[in-house]
Short mmCIF file of C-alpha atoms and ligand atoms in Angstrom, two decimals:
data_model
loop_
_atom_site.label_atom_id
_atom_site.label_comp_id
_atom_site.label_asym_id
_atom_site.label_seq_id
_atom_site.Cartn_x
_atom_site.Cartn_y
_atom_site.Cartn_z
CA UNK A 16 20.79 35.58 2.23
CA UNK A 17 18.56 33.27 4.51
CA UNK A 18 20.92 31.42 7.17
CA UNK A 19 20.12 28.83 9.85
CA UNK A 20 22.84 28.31 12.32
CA UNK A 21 22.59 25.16 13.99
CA UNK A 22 18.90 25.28 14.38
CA UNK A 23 17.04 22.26 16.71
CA UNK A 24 13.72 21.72 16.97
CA UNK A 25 12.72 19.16 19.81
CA UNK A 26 9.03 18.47 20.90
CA UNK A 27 9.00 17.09 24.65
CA UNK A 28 11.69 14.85 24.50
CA UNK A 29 11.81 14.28 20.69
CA UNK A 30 14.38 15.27 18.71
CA UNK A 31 12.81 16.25 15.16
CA UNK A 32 15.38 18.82 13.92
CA UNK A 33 19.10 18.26 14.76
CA UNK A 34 21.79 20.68 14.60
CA UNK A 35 20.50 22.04 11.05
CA UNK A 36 23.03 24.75 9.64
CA UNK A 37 22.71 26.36 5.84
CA UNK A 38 23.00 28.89 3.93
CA UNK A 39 20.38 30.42 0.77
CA UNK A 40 22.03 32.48 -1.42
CA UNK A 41 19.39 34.71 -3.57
CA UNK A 42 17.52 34.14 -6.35
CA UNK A 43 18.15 30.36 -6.82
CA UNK A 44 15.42 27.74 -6.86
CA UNK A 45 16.19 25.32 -3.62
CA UNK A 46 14.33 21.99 -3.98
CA UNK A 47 14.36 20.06 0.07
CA UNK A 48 14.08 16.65 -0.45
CA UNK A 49 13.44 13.61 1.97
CA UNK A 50 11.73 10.61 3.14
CA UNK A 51 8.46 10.84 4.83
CA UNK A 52 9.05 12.68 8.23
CA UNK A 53 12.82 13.53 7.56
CA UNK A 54 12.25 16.96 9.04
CA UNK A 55 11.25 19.35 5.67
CA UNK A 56 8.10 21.09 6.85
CA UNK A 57 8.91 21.55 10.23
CA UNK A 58 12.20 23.06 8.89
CA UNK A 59 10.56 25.29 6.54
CA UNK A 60 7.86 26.19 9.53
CA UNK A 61 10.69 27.00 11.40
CA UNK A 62 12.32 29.36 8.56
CA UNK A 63 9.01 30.88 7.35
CA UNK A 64 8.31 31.85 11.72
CA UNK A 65 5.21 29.66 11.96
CA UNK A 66 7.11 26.94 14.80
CA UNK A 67 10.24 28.85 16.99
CA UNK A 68 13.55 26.53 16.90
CA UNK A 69 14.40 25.04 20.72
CA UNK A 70 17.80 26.69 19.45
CA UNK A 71 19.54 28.29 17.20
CA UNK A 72 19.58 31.23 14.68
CA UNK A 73 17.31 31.84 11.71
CA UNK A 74 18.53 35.10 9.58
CA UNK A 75 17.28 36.89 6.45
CA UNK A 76 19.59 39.19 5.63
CA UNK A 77 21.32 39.15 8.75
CA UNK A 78 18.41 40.18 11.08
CA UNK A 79 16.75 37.35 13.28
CA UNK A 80 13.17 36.55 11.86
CA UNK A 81 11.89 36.44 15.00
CA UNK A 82 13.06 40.24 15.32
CA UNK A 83 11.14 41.18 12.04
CA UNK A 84 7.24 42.29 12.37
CA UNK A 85 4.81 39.84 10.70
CA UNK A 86 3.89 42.73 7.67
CA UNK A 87 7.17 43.15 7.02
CA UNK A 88 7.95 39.25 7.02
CA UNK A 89 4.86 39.30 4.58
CA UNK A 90 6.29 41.45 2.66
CA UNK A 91 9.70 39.68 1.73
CA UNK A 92 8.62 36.07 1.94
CA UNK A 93 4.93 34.29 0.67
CA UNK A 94 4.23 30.55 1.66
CA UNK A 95 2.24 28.38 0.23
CA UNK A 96 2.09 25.64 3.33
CA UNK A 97 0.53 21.92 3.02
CA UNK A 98 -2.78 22.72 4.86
CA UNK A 99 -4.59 25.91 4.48
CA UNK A 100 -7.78 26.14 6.99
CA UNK A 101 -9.34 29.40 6.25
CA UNK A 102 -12.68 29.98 9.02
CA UNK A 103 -15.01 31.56 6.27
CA UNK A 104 -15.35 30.47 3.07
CA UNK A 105 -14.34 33.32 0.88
CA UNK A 106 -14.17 33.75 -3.20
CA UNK A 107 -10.81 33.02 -5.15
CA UNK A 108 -10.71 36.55 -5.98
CA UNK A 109 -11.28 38.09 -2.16
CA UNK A 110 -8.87 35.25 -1.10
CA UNK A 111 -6.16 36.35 -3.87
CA UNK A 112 -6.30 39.94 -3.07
CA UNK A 113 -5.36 38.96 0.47
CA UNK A 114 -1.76 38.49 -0.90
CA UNK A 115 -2.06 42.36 -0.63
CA UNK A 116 -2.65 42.59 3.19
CA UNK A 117 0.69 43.12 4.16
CA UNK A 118 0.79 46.40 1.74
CA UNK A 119 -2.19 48.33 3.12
CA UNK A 120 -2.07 50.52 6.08
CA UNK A 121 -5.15 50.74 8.82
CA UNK A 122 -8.19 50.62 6.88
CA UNK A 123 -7.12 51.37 3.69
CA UNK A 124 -9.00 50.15 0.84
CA UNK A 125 -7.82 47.81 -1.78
CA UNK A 126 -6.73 49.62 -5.04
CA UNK A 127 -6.68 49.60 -8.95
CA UNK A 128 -2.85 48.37 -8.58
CA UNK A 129 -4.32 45.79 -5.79
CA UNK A 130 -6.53 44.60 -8.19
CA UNK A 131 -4.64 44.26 -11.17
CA UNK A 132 -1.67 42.48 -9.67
CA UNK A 133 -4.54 40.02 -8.24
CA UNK A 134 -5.74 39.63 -11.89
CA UNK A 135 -2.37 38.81 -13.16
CA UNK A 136 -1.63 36.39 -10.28
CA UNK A 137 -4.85 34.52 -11.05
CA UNK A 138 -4.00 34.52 -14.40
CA UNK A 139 0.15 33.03 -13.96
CA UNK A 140 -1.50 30.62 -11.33
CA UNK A 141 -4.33 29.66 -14.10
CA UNK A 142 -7.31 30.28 -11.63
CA UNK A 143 -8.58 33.68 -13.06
CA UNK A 144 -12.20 31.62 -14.87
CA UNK A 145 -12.80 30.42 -10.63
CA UNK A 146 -12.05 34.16 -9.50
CA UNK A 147 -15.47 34.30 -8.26
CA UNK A 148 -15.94 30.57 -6.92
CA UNK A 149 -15.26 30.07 -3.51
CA UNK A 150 -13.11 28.33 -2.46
CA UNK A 151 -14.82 25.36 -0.26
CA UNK A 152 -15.76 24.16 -3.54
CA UNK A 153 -12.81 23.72 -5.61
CA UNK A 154 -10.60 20.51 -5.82
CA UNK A 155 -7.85 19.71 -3.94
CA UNK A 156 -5.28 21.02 -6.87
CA UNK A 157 -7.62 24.29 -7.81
CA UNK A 158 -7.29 25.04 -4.11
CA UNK A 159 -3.37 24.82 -4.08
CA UNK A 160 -3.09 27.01 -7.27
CA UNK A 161 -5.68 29.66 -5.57
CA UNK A 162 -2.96 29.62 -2.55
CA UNK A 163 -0.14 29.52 -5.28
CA UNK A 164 -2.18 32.95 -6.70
CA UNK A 165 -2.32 34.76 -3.27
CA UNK A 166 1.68 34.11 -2.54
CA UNK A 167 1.88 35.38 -6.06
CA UNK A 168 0.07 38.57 -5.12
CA UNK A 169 2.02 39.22 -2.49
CA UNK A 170 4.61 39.72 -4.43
CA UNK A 171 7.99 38.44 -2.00
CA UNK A 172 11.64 38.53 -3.01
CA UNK A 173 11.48 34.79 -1.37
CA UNK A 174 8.90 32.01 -2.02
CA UNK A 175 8.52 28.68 0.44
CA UNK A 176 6.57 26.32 -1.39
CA UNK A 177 5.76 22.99 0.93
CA UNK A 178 4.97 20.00 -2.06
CA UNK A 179 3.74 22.27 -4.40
CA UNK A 180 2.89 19.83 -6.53
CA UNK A 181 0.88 17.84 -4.49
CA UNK A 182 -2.48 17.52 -5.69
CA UNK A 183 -1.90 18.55 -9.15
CA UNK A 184 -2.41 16.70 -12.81
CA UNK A 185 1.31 16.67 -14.61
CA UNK A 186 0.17 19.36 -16.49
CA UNK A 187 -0.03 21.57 -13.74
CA UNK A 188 2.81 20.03 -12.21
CA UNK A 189 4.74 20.72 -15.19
CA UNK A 190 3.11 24.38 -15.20
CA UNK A 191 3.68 25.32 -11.88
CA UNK A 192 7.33 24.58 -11.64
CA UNK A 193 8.01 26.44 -15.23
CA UNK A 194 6.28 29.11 -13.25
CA UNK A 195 8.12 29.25 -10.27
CA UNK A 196 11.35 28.89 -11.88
CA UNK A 197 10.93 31.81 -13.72
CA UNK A 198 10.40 34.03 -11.29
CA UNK A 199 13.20 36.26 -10.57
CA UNK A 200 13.20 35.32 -6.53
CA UNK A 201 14.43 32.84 -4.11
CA UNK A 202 12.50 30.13 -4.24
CA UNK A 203 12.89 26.96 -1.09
CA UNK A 204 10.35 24.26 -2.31
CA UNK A 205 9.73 21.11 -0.15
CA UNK A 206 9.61 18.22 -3.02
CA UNK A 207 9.04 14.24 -3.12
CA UNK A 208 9.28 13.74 -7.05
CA UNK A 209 12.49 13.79 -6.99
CA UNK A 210 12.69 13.76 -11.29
CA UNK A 211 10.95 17.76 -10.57
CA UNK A 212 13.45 18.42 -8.21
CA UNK A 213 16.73 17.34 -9.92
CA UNK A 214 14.89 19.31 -13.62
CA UNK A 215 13.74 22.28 -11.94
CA UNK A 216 16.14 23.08 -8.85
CA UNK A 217 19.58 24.83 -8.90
CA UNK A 218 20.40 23.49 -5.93
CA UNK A 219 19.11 20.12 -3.02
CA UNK A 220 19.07 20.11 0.49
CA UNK A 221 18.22 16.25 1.20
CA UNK A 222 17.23 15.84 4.67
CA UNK A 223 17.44 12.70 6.85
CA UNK A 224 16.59 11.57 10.46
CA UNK A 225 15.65 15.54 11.11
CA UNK A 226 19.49 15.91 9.85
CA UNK A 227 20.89 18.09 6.45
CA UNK A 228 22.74 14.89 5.18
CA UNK A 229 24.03 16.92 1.86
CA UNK A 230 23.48 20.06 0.13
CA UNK A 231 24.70 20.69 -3.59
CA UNK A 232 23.54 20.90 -6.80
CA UNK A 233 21.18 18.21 -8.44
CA UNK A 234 23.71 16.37 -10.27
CA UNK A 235 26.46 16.11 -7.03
CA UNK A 236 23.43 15.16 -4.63
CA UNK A 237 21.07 12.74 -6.51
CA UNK A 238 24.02 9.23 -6.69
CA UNK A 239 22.37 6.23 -6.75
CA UNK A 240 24.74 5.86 -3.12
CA UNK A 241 22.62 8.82 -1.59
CA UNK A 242 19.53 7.22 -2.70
CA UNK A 243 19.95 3.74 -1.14
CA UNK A 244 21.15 5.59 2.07
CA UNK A 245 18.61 8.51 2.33
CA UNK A 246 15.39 6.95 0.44
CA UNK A 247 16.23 2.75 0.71
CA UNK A 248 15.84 2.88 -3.39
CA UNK A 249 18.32 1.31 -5.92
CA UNK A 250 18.17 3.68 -8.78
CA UNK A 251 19.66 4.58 -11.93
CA UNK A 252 20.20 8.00 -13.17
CA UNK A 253 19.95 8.91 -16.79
CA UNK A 254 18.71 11.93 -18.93
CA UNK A 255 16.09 13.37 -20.05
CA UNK A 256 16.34 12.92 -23.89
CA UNK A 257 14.11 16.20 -24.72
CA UNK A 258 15.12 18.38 -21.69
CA UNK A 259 19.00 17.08 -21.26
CA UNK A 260 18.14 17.62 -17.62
CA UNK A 261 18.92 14.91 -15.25
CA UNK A 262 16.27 12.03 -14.89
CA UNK A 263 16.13 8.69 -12.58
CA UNK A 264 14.70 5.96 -12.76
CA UNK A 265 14.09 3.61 -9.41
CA UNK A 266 13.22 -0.33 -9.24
CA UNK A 267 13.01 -2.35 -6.01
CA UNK A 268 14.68 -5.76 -4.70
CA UNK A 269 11.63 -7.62 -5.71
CA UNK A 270 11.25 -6.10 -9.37
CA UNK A 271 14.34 -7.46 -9.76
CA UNK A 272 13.69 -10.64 -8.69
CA UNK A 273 10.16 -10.58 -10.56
CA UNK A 274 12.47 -9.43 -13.90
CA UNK A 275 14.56 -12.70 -12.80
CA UNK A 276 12.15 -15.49 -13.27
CA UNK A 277 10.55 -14.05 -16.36
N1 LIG B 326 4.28 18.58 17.14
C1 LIG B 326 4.88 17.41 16.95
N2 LIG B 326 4.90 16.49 17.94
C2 LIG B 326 5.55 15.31 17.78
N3 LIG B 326 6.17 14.95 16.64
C3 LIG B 326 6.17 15.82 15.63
C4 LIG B 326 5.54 17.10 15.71
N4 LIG B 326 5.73 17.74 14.54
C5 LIG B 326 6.43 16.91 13.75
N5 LIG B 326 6.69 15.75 14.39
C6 LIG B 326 7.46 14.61 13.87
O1 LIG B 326 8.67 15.13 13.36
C7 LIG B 326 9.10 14.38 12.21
C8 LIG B 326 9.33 15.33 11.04
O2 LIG B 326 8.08 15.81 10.56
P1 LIG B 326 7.97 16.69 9.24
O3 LIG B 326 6.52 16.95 9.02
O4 LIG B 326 8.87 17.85 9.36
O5 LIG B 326 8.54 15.68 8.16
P2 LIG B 326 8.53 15.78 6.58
O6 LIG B 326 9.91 15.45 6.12
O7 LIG B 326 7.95 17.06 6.12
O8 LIG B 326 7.56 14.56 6.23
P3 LIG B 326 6.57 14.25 5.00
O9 LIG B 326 7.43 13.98 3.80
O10 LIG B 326 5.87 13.02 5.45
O11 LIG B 326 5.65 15.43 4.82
C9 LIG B 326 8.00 13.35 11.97
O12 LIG B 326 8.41 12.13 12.55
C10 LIG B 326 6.79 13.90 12.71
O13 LIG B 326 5.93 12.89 13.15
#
């Protein structure tokens, strides 16, 4: 279980994460929704050790992460962040096999294992035909799968996904969330398309002024109250005729009014 116990985050006198307390249980896909600067990548910065809270407790299973050493971090929880500066432009596949690091001992060379469960990563992330591309070269979504790929490799019990989707076509939108749900880990996903979130998530965290305003599943959280308070949106929530899953629809003040004169 991965528990923050009223966690703050202030930078000189600013106040960006207040009082932020939850619990993860296991295996479940955790969609963190939010307006723009609402507090979801500095909270999952905070909970995958790249920023330390001002205070607070971050635990997975019970043992501070700041008390855990990086490889073994590595070992139970892959990111893929928002930005990914890398200093040397490597290929796909070199960059993919990194996901192994945390597995290898002082010099030791990568294996046949290594390699295959690189292969297979490419392949579930659908960047195996740019395996020997590098990577300063690809689009902005081939990049993010090629990050998605390395997390893969690395082969986590818990995976923090900041907008995933970002950069990506629907189709690989579509993909990478059937992939991700799939997998038989935790999975904490920062997400604005809020349609993905309430299809593909077991359960919300919704996030507001750098505060957890609600946590629940899709269907308790996403009211078309929460989403004038949170997001300033009217919206309607229907279904999805082919999935049965949950699906919104949003309009504004003046589409209304623009609907009015016709
Ligand atoms: N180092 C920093 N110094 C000052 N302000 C910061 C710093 N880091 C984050 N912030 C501010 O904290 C707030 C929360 O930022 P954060 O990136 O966590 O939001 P977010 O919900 O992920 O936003 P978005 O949806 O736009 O990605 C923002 O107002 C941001 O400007």
């Amino acid at each position: 279980m991965i528990q923050l116990q009223q966690v703050e985050y202030s930078v000189d006198d600013k106040e960006i994460l207040k009082s932020i307390s939850l619990e993860i249980i296991e295996g479940k896909f955790i969609g963190i929704i939010g307006p723009n600067g609402s507090g979801k990548s500095t909270m999952l910065k905070i909970l995958y050790r790249h920023l330390k809270q001002s205070s607070g407790k971050v635990t997975l299973h019970e043992q501070e992460v700041w008390d855990i050493s990086p490889k073994k971090l590595a070992r139970q929880m892959a990111v893929v962040s928002q930005e990914s500066t890398l200093l040397f432009d490597f290929t796909v596949r070199d960059l993919v096999m990194m996901g192994r690091t945390p597995y290898k001992g002082w010099l030791s060379s990568d294996n046949s294992e290594d390699m295959s469960i690189a292969d297979r990563s490419m392949k579930l992330a659908n960047v195996a035909h740019l395996a020997n591309r590098t990577l300063s070269n690809l689009s902005g979504g081939e990049k993010k799968r090629v990050m998605l790929a390395r997390a893969l490799a690395q082969q986590a019990s818990i995976l923090v996904l900041d907008e995933p989707t970002n950069h990506l076509d629907i189709e690989h939108q579509l993909h990478l969330m059937d992939l991700v749900k799939d997998l038989p880990i935790t999975i904490i996903a920062a997400l604005h398309d809020l349609n993905l979130a309430a299809a593909y998530c077991d359960e919300l965290i919704v996030m507001k002024d750098g505060t957890l305003h609600i946590q629940g599943s899709p269907d308790s959280v996403l009211t078309t109250e929460m989403l004038k308070e949170v997001f300033n949106i009217h919206a309607g929530v229907s279904r999805n005729p082919f999935t049965e899953k949950m699906h919104l629809f949003f309009y504004t003040n003046t589409a209304m009014d623009t609907r009015g004169e016709q």
